[in-house]
Coordinates of C-alpha atoms and ligand atoms in Angstrom, one line a residue:
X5 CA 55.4 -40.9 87.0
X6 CA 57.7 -39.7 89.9
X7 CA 57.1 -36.2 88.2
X8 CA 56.9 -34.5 91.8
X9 CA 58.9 -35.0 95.2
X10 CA 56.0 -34.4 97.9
X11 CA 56.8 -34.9 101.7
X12 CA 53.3 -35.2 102.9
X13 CA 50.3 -35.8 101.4
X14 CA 46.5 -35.0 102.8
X15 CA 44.4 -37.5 101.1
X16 CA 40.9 -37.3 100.6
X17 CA 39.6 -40.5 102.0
X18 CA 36.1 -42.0 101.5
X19 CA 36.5 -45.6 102.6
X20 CA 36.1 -47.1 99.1
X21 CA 38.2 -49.2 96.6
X22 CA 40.1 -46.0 94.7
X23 CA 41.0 -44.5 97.9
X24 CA 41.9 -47.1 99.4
X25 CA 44.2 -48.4 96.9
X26 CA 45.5 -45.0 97.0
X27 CA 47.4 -44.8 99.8
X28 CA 50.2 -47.3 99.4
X29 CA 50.2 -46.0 95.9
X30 CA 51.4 -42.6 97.2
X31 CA 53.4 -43.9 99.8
X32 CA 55.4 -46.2 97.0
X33 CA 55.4 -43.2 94.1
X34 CA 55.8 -40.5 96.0
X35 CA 57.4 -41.6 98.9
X36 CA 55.3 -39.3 101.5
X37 CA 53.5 -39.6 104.5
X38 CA 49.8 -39.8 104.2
X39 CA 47.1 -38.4 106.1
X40 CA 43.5 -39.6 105.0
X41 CA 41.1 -37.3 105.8
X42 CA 37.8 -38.4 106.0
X43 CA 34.9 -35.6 105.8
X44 CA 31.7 -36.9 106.7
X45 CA 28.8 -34.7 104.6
X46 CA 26.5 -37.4 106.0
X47 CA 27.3 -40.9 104.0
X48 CA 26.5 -44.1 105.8
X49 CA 28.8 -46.7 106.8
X50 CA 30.7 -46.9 109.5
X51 CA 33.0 -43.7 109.5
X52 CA 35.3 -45.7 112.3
X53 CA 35.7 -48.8 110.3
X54 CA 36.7 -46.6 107.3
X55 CA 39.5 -44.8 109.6
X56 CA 40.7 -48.3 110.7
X57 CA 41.3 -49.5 107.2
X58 CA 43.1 -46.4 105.9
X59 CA 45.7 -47.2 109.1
X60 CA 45.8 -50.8 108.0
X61 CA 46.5 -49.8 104.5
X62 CA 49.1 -47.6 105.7
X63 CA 48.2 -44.2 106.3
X64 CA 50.4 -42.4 108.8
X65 CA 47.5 -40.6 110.5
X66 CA 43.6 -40.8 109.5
X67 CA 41.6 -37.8 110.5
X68 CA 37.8 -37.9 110.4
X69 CA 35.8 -34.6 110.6
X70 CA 32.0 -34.0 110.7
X71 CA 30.9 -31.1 108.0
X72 CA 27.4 -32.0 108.4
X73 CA 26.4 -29.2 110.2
X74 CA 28.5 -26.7 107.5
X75 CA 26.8 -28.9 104.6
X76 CA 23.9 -28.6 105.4
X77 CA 23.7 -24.6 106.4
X78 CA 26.2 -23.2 104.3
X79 CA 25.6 -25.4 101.3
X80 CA 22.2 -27.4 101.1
X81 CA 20.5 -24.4 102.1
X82 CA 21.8 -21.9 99.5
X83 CA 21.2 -24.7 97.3
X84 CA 17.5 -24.6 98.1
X85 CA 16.9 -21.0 98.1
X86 CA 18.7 -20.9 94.3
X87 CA 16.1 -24.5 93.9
X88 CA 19.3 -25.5 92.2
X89 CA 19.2 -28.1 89.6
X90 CA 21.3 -29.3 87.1
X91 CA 19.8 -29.3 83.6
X92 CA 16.7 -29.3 85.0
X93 CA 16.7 -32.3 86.9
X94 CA 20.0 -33.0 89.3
X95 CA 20.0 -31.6 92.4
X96 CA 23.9 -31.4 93.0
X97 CA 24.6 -33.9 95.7
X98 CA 27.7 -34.4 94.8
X99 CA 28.8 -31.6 93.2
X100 CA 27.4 -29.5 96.3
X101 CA 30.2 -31.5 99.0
X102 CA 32.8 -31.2 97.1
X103 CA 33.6 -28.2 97.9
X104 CA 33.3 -28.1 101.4
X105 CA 35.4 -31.2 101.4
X106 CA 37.8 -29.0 99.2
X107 CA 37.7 -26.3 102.3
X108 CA 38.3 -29.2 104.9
X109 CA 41.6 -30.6 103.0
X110 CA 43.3 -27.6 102.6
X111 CA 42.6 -26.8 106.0
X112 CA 44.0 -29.8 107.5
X113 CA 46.5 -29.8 104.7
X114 CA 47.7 -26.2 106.5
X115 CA 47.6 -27.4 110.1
X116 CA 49.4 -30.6 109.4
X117 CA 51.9 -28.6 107.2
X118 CA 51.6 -30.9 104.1
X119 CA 52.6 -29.6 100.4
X120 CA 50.4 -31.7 98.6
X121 CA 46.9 -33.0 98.6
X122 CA 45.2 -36.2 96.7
X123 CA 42.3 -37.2 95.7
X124 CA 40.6 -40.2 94.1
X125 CA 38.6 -38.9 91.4
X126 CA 39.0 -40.9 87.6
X127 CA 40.7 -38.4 84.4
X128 CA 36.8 -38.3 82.8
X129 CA 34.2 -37.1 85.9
X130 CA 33.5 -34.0 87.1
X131 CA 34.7 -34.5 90.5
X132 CA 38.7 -33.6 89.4
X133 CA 37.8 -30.3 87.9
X134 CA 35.7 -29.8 91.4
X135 CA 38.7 -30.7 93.6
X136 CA 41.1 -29.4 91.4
X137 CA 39.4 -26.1 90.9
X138 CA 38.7 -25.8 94.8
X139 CA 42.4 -26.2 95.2
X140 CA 43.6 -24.3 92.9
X141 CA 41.7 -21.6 94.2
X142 CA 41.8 -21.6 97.6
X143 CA 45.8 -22.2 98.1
X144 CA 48.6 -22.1 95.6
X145 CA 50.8 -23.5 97.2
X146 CA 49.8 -27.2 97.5
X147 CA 50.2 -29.5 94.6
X148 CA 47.3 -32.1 94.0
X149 CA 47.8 -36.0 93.3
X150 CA 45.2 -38.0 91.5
X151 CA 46.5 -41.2 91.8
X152 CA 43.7 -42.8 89.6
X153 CA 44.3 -40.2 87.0
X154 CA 47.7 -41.0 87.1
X155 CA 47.7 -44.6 87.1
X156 CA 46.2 -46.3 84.3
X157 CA 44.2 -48.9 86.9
X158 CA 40.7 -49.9 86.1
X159 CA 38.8 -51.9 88.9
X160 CA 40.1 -55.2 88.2
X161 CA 43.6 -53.7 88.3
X162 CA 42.7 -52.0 91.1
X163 CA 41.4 -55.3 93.0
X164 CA 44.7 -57.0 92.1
X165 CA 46.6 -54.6 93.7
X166 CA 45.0 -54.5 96.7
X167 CA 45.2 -58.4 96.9
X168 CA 49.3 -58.3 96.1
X169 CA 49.4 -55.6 98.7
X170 CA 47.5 -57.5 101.5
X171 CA 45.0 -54.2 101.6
X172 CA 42.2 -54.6 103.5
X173 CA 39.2 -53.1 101.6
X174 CA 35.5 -52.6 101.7
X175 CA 33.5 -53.3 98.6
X176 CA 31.7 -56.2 96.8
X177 CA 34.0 -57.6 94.7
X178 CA 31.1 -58.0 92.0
X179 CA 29.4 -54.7 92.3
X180 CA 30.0 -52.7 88.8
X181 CA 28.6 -49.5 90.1
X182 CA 30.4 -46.0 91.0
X183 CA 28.7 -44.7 94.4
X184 CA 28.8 -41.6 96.2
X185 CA 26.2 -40.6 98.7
X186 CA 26.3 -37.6 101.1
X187 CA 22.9 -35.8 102.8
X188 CA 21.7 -34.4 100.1
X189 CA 21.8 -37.6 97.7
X190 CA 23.2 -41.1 96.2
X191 CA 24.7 -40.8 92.9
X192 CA 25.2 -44.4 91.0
X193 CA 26.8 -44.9 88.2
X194 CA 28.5 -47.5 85.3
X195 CA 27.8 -51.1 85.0
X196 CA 24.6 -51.7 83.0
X197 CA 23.7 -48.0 83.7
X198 CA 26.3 -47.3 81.0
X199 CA 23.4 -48.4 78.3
X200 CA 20.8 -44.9 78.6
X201 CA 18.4 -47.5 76.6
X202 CA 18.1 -50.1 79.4
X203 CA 16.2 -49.2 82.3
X204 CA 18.2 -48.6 85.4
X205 CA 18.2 -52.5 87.5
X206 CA 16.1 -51.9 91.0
X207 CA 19.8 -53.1 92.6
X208 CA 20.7 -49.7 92.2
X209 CA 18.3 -48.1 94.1
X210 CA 19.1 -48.2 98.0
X211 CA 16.9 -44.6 99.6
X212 CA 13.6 -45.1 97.7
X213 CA 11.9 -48.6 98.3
X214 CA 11.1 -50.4 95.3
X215 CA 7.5 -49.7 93.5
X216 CA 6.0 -53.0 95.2
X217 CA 6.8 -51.5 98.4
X218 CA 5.1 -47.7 97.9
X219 CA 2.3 -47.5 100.3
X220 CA -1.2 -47.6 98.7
X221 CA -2.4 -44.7 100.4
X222 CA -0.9 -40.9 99.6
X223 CA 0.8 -39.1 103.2
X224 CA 0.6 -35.4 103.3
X225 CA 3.4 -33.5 104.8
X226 CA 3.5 -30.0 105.8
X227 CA 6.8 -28.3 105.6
X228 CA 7.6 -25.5 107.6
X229 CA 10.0 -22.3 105.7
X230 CA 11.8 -19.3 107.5
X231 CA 13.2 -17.1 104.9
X232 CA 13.9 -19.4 102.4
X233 CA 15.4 -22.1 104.6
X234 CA 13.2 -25.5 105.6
X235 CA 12.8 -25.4 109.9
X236 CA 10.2 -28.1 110.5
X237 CA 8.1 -31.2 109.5
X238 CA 4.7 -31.2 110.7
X239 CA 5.0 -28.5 112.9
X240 CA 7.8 -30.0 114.3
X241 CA 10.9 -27.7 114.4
X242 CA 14.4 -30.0 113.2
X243 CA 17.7 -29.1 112.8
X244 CA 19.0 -28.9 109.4
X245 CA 20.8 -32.3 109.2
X246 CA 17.9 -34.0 110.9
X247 CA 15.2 -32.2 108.6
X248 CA 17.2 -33.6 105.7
X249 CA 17.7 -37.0 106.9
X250 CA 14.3 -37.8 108.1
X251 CA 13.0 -36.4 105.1
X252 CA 15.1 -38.3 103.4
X253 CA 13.5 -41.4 105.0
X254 CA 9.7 -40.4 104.5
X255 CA 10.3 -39.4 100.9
X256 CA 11.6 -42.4 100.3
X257 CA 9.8 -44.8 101.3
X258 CA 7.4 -43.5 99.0
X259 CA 9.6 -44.1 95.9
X260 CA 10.2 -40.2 95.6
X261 CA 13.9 -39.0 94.4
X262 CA 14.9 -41.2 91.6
X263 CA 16.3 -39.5 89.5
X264 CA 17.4 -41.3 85.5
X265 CA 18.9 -39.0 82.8
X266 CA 21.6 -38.4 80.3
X267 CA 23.6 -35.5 81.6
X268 CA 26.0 -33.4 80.0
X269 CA 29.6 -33.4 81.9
X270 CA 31.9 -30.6 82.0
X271 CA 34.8 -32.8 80.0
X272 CA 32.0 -32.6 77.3
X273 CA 30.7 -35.8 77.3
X274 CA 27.4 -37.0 77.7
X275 CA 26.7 -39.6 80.6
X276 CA 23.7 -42.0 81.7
X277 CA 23.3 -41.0 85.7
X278 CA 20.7 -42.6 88.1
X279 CA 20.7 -40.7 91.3
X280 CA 18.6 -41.4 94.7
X281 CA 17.5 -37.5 96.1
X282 CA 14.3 -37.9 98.5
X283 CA 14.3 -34.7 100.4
X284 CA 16.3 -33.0 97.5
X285 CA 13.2 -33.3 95.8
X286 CA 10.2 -32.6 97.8
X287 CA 11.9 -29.6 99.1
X288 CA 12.8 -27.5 96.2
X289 CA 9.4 -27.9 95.0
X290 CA 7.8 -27.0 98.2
X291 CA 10.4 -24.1 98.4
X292 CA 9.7 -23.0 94.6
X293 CA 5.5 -23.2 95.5
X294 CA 6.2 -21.1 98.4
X295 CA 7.8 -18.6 96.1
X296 CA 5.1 -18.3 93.7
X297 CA 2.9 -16.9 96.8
X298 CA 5.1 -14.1 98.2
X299 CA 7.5 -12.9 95.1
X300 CA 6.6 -10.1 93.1
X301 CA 6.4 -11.5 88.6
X302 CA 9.2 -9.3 88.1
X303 CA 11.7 -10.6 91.0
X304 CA 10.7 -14.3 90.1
X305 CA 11.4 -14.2 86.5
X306 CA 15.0 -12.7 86.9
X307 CA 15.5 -15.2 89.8
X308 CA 15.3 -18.2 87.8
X309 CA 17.8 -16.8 85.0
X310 CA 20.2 -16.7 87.8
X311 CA 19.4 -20.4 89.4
X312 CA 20.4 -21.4 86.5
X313 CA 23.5 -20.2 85.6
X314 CA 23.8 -20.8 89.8
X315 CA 23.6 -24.9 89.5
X316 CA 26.4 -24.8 85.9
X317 CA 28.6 -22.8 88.4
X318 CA 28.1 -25.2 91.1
X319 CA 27.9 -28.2 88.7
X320 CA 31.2 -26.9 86.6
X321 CA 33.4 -26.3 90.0
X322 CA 33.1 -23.2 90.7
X323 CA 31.6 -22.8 94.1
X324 CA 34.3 -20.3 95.5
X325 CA 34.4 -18.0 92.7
X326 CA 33.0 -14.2 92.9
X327 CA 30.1 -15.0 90.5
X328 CA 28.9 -17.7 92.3
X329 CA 28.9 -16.2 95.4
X330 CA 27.3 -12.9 93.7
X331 CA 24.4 -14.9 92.7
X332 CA 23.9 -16.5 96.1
X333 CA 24.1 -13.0 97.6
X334 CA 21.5 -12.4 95.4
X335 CA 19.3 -14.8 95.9
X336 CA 19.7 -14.5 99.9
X337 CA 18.4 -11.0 99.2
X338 CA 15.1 -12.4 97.4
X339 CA 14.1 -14.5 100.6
X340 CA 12.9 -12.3 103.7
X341 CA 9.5 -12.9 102.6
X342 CA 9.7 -16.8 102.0
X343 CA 8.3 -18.1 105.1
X344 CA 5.1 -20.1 105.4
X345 CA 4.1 -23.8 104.9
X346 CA 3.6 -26.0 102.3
X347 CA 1.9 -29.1 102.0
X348 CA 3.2 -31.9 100.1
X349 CA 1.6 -35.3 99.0
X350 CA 3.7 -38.1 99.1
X351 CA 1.9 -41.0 96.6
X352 CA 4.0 -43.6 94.5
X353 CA 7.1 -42.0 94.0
X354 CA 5.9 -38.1 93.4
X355 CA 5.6 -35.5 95.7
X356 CA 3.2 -33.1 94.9
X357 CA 2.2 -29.6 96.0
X358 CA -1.5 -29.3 97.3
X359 CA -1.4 -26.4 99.7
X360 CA 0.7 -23.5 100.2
X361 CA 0.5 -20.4 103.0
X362 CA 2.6 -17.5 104.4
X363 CA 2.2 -14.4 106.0
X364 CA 3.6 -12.7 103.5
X365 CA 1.3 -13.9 100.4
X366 CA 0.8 -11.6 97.6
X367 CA -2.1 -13.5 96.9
X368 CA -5.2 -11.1 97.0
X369 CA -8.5 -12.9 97.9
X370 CA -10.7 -9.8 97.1
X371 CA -8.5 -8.9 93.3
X372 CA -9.0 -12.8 92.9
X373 CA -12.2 -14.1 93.7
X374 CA -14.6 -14.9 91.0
X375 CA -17.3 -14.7 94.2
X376 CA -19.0 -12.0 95.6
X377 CA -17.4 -8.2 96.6
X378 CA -14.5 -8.3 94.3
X379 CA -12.6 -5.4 94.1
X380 CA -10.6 -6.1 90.7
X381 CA -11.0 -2.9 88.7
X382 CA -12.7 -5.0 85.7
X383 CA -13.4 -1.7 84.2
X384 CA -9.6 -0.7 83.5
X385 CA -9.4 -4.1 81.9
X386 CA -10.2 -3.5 78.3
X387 CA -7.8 0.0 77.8
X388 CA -5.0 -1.5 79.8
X389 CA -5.4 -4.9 77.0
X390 CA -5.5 -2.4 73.8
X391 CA -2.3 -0.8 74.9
X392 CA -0.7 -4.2 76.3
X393 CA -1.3 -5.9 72.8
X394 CA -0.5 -2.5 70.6
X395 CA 2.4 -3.6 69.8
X396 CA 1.7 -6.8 68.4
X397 CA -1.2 -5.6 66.6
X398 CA 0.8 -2.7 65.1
X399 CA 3.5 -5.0 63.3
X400 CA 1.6 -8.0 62.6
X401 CA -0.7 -5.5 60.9
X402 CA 2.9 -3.7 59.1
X403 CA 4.7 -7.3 58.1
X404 CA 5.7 -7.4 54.9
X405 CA 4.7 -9.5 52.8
X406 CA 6.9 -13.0 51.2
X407 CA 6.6 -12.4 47.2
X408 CA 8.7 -9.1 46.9
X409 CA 6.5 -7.5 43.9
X410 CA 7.1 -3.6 43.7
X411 CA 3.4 -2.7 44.5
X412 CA 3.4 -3.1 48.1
X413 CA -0.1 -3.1 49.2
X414 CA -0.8 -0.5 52.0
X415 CA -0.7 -1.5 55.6
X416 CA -3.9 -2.1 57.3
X417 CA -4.7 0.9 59.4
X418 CA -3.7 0.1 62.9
X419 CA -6.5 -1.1 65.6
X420 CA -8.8 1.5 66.5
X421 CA -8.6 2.8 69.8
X422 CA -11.4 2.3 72.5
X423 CA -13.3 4.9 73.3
X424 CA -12.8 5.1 77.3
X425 CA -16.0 5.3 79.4
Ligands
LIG13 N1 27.4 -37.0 87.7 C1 27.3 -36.5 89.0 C2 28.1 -35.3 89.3 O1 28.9 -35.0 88.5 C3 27.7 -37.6 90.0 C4 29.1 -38.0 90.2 C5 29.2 -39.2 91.1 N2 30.5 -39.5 91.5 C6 30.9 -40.7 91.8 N3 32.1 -40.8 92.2 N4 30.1 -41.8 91.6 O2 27.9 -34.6 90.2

């Protein structure tokens, strides 16, 4: 096991049982001093507790920092521009802070002049090839622990040595579940979850209230958008981390943000997730409604191609490479126009787009009206659809037909043209 000598060791520290555990582990295998670093991308809990325990437990220094700020501007945003989502469905909570937590580690890992960093991630997730990646990219000169990866502990093994160890730690002994929370979401995973065909236990569930609780009566709120990025609630303008979190809190209390699916991980297997994402998901489809006004057809179609492959990229670890970052150049360039307000109903656990303006809407009232003192050129109608469906016509009229006999019968002549007026 003691396959590398390290002298110090930034840990990444959240507070919870793997991490926690982690630190005498180091200390004993690797015989380094530890720093837990604790990046704060907006989890509750108490952040000072968390920094007491990793002292307790034996870390030689334990270093809290607030990215929420960065997270939110420099991550969340992009995120929402790109309306990034996994498979269709995940907004990237957690993929999206790791790596900014990445970029905090080796920071400190520099300053503090350590030679190794750790993290707490298990051998099957997606979280090590995030960390690892991130590391690997952005210094090569640190080595990376993964103490859980390395050791062979499951929970109970995990509890044990925490008891033998006199460790103080923070979790319910009998809680099955795998949690990770930051602004932009909760991800839960394992215990009964692990069974895609039971439905998720409401214990799971602690942003959206449970269905009893959803208010009755729908709540329409009006986002605000200034090239691409959300600035206000109801008029009112927010910063970025408060936007988020009160969002967050008005989404749902209306049961909006659960999110239940099978998800493909980038080890190759296949997963049951349950995820909590309020504001994740009444803002990217506010954001994507507000599109649909003021992008051109074209623009729109090539944009989604690349959201796409934007949210494997962020998904599969690779935030800091040149692709990723060429898409989100991209898509930056797509967004002068995306400012406006959109109105979104909040009703038993969806949120809905009723109403959508801008400045910059490509919306025509006098090409679109079906009422009076239209100006749509009706007239060019019928020649512009003979030449748009030539094409069609022409080889559906020229197919050939199944039984291959030698007397082919002669194509149809093609469609007659129009005569123009
Ligand atoms: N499946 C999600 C992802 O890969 C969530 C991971 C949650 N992590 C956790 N430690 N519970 O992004």
């Amino acid at each position: 096991m003691l396959s590398k000598h390290c002298e110090h060791v930034v840990l990444a520290y959240s507070g919870g049982l793997d991490t926690s555990v982690a630190i005498p582990w180091i200390k004993e295998h690797y015989g380094a001093r530890v720093t837990a670093l604790l990046v704060n991308v907006g989890q509750e809990g108490e952040l000072g507790d968390a920094l007491e325990r990793a002292r307790f437990n034996g870390a030689d220094q334990a270093l809290a920092v607030d990215a929420r700020e960065e997270f939110a501007e420099s991550y969340l945003f992009p995120a929402i521009q790109a309306n990034a989502l996994y498979q269709g469905v995940y907004p990237l909570s957690t993929a999206l802070a790791r790596p900014l937590i990445v970029s905090r580690l080796v920071s400190v890992a520099r300053e503090v002049g350590a030679d190794a960093v750790a993290h707490g991630c298990t051998g099957k997730g997606n979280d090590q090839v995030r960390f690892d990646v991130g590391v690997k990219t952005l210094s090569n000169e640190l080595a990376i622990i993964a103490p859980v990866r390395e050791w062979n502990m499951n929970r109970p093994d995990e509890m044990e040595y925490a008891r033998q160890h006199g460790l103080k730690i923070h979790v319910k002994p009998d809680s099955p579940y795998s949690i990770d929370e930051n602004l932009w979401g909760r991800s839960v995973e394992g215990g009964l979850l692990e069974d895609p065909g039971r439905s998720a236990p409401e214990e799971v569930f602690d942003w959206t209230h449970h269905p009893q609780e959803w208010p009755n009566e729908p709540q329409d709120v009006t986002l605000g958008f200034s090239q691409g990025n959300p600035i206000s609630i109801d008029g009112v303008r927010q910063t970025p981390v408060e936007l988020i979190r009160s969002l967050n809190a008005l989404a749902g209390r209306h049961g909006i943000g659960r999110i239940d699916h099978v998800e493909d991980r980038v080890v190759g297997i296949k997963s049951r997730e349950t995820y909590e994402c309020p504001a994740a998901l009444t803002l990217i489809p506010a954001h994507k409604a507000l599109e649909a006004l003021v992008l051109p057809r074209d623009l729109q179609t090539v944009k989604v191609g690349l959201e796409q492959r934007f949210g494997e990229l962020v998904y599969g670890g690779f935030w800091f490479s040149q692709l990723r970052e060429a898409i989100g150049a991209f898509v930056e360039s797509t967004q002068a126009s995306v400012t406006g307000e959109v109105t979104v109903r909040l009703h038993q656990g969806s949120a809905r787009v009723v109403a959508r303006k801008s400045p910059f809407s490509l919306l025509a009232p006098e090409l679109a009206t079906y009422g009076r003192g239209s100006t749509f050129p009706e007239g060019a109608a019928e020649g512009f659809i003979h030449l748009y469906g030539l094409s069609t016509a022409l080889a559906y009229a020229h197919k050939p037909t199944v039984e291959s006999t030698p007397a082919r019968e002669a194509p149809r002549a093609p469609p007659a043209v129009p005569q123009t007026t």
